[in-house]
Coordinates of C-alpha atoms and ligand atoms in Angstrom, one line a residue:
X1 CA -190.5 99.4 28.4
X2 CA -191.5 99.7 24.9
X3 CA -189.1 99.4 21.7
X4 CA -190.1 100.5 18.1
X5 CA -188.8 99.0 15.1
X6 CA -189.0 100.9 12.2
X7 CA -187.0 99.0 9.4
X8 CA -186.2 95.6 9.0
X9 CA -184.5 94.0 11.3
X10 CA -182.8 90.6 11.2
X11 CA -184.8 88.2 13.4
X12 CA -181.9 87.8 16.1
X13 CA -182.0 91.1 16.9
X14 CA -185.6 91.7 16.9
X15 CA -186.1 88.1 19.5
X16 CA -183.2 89.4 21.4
X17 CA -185.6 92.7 22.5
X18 CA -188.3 90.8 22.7
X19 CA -186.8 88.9 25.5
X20 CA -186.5 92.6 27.6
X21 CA -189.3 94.3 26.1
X22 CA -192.2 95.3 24.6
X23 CA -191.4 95.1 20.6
X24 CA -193.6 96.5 17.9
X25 CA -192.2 96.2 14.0
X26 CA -193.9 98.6 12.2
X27 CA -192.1 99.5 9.1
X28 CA -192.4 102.1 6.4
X29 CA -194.4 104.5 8.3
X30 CA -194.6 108.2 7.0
X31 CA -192.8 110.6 9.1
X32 CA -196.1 112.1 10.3
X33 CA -197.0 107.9 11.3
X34 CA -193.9 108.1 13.3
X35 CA -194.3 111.6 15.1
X36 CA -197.8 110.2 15.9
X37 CA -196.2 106.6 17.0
X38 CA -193.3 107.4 18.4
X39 CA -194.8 109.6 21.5
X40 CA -194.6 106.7 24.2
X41 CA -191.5 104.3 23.2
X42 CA -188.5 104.0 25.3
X43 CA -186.1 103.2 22.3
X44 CA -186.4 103.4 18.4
X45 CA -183.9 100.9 16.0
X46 CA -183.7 101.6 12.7
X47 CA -181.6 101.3 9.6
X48 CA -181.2 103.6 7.1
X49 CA -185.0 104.1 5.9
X50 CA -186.5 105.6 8.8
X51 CA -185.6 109.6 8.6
X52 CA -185.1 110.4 12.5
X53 CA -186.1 114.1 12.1
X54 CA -186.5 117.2 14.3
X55 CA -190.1 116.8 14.6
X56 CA -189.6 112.9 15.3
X57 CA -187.4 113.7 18.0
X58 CA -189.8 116.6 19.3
X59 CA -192.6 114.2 19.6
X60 CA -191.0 111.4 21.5
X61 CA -191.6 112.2 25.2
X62 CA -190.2 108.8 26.4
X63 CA -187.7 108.0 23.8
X64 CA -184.0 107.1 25.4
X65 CA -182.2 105.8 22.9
X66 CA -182.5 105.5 19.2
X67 CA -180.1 102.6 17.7
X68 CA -179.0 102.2 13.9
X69 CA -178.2 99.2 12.7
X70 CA -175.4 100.2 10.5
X71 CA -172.4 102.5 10.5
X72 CA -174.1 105.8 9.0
X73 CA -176.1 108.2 10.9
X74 CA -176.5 111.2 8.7
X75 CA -180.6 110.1 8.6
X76 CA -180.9 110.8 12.3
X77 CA -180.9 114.8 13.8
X78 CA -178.1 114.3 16.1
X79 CA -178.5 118.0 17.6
X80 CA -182.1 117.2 17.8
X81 CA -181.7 114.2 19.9
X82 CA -178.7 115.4 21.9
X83 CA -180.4 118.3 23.1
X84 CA -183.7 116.2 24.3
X85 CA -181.1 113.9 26.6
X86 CA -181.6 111.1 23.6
X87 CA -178.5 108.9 23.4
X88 CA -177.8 108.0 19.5
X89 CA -175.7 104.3 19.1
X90 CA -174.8 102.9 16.0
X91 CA -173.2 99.1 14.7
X92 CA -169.9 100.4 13.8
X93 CA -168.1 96.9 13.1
X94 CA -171.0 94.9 12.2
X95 CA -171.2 95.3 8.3
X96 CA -167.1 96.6 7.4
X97 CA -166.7 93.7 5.8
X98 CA -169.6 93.3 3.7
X99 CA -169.1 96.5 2.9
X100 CA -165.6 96.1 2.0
X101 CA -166.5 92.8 0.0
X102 CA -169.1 95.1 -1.9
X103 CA -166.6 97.5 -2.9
X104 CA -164.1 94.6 -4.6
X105 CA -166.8 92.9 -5.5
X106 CA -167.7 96.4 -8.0
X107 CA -163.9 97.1 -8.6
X108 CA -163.6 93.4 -10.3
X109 CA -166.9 93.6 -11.9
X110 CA -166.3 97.3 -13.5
X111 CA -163.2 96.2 -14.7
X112 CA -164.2 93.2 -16.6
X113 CA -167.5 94.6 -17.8
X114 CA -169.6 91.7 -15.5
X115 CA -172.9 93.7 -15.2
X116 CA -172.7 94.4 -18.9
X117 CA -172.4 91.2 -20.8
X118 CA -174.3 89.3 -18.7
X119 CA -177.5 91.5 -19.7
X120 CA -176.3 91.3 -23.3
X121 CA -175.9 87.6 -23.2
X122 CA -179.2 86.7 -21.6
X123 CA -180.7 88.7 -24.3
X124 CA -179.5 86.8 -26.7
X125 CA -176.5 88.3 -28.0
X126 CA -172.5 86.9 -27.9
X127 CA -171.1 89.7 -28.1
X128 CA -167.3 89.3 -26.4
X129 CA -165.3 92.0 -28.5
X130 CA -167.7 94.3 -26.6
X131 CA -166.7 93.4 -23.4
X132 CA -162.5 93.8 -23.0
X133 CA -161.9 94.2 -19.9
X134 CA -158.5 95.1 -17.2
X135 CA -156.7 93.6 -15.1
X136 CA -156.3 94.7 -11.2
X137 CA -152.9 92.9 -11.0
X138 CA -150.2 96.1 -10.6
X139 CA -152.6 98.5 -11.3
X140 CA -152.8 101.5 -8.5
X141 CA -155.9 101.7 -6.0
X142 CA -156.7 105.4 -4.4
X143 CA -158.4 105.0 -1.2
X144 CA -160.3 107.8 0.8
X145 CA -161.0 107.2 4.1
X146 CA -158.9 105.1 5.2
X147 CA -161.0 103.8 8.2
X148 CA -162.8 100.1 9.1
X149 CA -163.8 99.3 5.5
X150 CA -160.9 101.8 3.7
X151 CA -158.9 99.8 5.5
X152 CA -160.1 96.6 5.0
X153 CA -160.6 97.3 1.1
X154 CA -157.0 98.4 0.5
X155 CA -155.7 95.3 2.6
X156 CA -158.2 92.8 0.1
X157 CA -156.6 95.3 -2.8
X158 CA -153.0 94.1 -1.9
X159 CA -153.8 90.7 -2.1
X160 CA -154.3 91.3 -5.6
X161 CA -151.2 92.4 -5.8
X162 CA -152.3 96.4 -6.5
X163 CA -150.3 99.3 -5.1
X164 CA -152.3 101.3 -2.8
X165 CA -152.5 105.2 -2.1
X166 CA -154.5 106.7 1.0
X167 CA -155.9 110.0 1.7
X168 CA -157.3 110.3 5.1
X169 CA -156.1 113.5 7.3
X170 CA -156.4 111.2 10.5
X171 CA -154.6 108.7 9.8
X172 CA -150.4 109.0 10.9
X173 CA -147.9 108.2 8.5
X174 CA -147.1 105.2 10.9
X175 CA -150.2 103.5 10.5
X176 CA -150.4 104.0 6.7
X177 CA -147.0 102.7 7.0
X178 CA -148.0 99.5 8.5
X179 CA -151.0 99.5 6.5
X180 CA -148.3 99.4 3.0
X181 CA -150.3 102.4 2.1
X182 CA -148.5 105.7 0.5
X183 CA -150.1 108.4 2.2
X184 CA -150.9 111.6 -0.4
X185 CA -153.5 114.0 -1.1
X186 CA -156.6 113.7 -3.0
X187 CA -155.1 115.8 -5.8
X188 CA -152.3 113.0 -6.4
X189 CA -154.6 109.9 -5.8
X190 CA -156.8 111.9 -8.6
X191 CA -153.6 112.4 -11.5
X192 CA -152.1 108.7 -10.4
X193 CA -154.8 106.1 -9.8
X194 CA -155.9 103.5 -11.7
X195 CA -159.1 102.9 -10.0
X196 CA -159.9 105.5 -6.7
X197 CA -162.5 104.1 -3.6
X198 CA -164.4 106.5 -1.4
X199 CA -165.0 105.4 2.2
X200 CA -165.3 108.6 4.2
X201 CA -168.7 109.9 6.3
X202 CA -170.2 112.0 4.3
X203 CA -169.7 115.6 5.4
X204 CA -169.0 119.1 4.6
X205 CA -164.9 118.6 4.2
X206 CA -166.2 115.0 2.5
X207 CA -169.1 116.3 0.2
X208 CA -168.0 116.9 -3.3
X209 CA -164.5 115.3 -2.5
X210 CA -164.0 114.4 -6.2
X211 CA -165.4 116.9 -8.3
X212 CA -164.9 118.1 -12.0
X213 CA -161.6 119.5 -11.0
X214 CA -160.0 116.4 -10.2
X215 CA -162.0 114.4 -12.8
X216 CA -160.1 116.7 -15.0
X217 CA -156.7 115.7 -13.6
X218 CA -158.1 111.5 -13.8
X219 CA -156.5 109.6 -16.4
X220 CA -158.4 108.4 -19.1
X221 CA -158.5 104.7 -18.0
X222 CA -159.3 105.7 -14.4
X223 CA -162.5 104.2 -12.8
X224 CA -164.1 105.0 -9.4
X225 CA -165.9 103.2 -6.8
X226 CA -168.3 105.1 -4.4
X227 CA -169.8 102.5 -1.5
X228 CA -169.7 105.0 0.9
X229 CA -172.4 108.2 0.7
X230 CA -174.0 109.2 -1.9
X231 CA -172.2 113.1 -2.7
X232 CA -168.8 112.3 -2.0
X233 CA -168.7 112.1 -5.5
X234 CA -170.4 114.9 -7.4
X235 CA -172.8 113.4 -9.7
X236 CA -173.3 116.0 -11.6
X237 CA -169.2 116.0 -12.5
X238 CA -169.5 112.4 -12.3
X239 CA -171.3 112.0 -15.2
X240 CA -169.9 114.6 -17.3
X241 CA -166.5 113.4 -16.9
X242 CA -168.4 110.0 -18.0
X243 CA -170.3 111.3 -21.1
X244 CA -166.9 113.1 -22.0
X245 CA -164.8 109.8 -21.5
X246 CA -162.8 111.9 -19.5
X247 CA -162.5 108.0 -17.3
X248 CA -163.4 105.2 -18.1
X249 CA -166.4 104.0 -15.7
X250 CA -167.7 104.1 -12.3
X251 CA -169.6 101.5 -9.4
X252 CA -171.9 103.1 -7.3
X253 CA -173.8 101.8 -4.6
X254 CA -174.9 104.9 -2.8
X255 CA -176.6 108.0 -4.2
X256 CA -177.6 111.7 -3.1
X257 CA -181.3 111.0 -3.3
X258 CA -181.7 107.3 -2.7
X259 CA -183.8 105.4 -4.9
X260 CA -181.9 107.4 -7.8
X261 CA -184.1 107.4 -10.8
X262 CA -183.0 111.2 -11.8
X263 CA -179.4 110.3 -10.7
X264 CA -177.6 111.8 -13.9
X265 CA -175.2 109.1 -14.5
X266 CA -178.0 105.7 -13.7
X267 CA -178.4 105.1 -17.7
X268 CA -174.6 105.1 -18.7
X269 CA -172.9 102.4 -20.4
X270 CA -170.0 102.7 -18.6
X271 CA -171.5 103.0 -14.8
X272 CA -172.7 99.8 -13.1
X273 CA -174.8 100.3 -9.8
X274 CA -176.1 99.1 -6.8
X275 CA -179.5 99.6 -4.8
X276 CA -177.4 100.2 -1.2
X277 CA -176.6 96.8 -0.9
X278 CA -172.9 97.5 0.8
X279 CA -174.4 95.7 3.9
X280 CA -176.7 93.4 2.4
X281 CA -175.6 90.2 3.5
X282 CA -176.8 87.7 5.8
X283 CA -173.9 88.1 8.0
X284 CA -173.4 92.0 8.3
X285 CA -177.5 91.8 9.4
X286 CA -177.3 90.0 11.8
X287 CA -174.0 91.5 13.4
X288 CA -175.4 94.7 13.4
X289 CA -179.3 93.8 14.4
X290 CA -177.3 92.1 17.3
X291 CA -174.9 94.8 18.3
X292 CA -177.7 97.3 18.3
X293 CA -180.4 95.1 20.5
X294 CA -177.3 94.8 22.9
X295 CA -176.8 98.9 23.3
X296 CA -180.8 98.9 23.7
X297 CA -180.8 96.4 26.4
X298 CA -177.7 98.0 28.4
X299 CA -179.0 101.4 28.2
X300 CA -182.6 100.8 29.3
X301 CA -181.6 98.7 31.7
X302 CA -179.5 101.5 33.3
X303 CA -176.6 100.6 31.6
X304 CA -173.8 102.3 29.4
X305 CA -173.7 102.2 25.4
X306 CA -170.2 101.7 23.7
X307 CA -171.4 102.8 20.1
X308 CA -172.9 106.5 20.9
Ligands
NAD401 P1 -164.9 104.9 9.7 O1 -165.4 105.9 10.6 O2 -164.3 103.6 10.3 O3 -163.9 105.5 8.7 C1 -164.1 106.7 8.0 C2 -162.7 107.3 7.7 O4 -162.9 108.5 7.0 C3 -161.9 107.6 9.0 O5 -160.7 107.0 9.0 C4 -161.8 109.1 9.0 O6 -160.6 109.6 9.5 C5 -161.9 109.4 7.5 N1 -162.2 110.7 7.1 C6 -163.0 111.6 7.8 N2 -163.0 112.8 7.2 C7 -162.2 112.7 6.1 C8 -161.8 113.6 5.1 N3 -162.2 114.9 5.1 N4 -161.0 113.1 4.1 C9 -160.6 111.8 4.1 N5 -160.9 110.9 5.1 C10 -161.7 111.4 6.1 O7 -166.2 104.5 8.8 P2 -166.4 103.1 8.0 O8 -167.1 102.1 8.8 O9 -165.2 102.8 7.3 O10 -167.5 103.7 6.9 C11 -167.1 104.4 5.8 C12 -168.3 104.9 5.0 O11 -169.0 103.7 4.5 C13 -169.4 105.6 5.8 O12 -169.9 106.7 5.0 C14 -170.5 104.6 6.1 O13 -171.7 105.2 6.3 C15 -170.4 103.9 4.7 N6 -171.0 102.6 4.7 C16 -171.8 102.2 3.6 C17 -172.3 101.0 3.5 C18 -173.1 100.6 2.3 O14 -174.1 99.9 2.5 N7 -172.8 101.0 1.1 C19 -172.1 100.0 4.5 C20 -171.3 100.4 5.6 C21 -170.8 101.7 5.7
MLT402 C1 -174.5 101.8 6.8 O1 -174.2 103.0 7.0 O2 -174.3 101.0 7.7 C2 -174.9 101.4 5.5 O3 -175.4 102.5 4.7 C3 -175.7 100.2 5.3 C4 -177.1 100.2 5.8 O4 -177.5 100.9 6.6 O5 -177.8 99.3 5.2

């Protein structure tokens, strides 16, 4: 059997295959490299680079299974692969809290200006009136999504002693309950929240989730995090409601067109970002390089996958 690897992969994962199969790492192909390569592999693993398209898909006659190493799938055609007999798995657990650390990690350095003073400080300037910053401590944290890393996020949140909000319309009132989460809608999160947190797939009820109406309802101090999918904030809004101090600042990992040179908000003073680095840690890639080479191994050894 014969397993393509098309991003990086963390070594565990990739000498875990290699003790089954046949492994070839080839990374950054084209898609028109991969339609050509792809035609006699039993299993593809990826991360989020490789684009797992229709065409992809069309020209894999052997493919079984196609494994990501992470939590999203949006890059591969699910109705493309489902209709071919193609089971899709993903690493669900692997990188929630790396992910979760990422988002504190951009909520504390937002609010006290991190990013910002320490390029202005190795270029030579002191400049600390410039960089007043807030505390976290009793402040309000709106979360969206309140799934493996919402969760995780608003339960880091609390131990810095901030009231949390949730929006998430599958999540009971119990669970929010034991989570010490106020359940509300987006709407409310938008007019009381001191700092709101996106960590939803993205989708079409998800896609534009805050937009320039509720940036319009924000107050002026509010801040947002986005380490979730690029267009569950609307950029566009985003950075009008920036350039119009309608809030005060944003952290964004993940972007609508990733890298995001044209992104309209990359050059603002008041937006730090991050190159999609949610899940880049040493332990989150191997969790998931692991979890994945696992599903491959079952399934092409006639076995069942847990993550499809
Ligand atoms: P999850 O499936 O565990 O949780 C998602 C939550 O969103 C669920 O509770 C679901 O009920 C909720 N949801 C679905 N539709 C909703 C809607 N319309 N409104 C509000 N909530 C809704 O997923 P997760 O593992 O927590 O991942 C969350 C996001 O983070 C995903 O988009 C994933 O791709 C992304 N992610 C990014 C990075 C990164 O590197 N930045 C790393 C890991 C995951
Ligand atoms: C994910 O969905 O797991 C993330 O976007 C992280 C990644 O793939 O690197």
């Amino acid at each position: 059997m014969k397993v393509l690897i098309s991003d990086s992969l963390s070594e565990e994962g990739v000498s875990k295959l290699q003790e089954h199969f046949n492994v070839d790492v080839s990374t950054g192909l084209s898609e028109d490299e991969l339609v050509e390569k792809i035609v006699d592999f039993d299993a593809l693993v990826i991360r989020s680079g490789t684009q797992v398209t229709k065409k992809v898909i069309e020209a894999a006659d052997n493919l079984k299974i196609v494994g990501r190493a992470g939590v999203g799938v949006d890059n591969i055609d699910i109705d493309a692969a489902t209709e071919k007999g193609i089971i899709v798995v993903n690493a669900p657990e692997g990188n929630m809290l790396s992910a979760a650390e990422h988002t504190i990690a951009m909520m504390m350095s937002m609010a006290r200006n991190i990013p910002q003073a320490n390029a202005s400080l190795k270029a030579k300037k002191w400049e600390r009136k410039n960089f007043m910053g807030v505390e976290v401590n009793g402040k309000t944290l709106g979360v969206i999504g309140l799934g493996r890393i919402g969760a995780e996020v608003a339960k880091r949140a609390q131990g810095m002693e901030m009231d949390i909000l949730g929006y998430d319309p599958f999540v009971t009132e119990e669970r929010a309950k034991s989570m010490g989460v106020e359940l509300t809608t987006v709407d409310d999160i938008a007019k009381r929240a001191d700092f709101i947190t996106v960590h939803t797939p993205l989708t079409k009820e998800t896609r534009n989730i805050l937009d320039a109406a509720q940036f319009d309802m924000m107050k002026g101090n509010a801040r947002v995090i986005n380490c979730a999918r690029g267009g569950i904030i609307n950029e566009e809004a985003l950075a009008d409601a920036l350039k119009a101090g309608k809030i005060a600042g944003a952290a964004i990992d993940v972007f609508t067109s990733e890298p995001p040179f044209d992104c309209p908000f990359i050059d603002l003073d008041n937006v730090i970002v991050t190159p999609h680095l949610g899940a880049s840690t040493e332990e989150a890639q191997v969790n998931v390089a692991v979890s994945v080479a696992e599903e491959v191994i079952s399934v092409l050894n006639g076995g069942s996958a847990r993550n499809t």
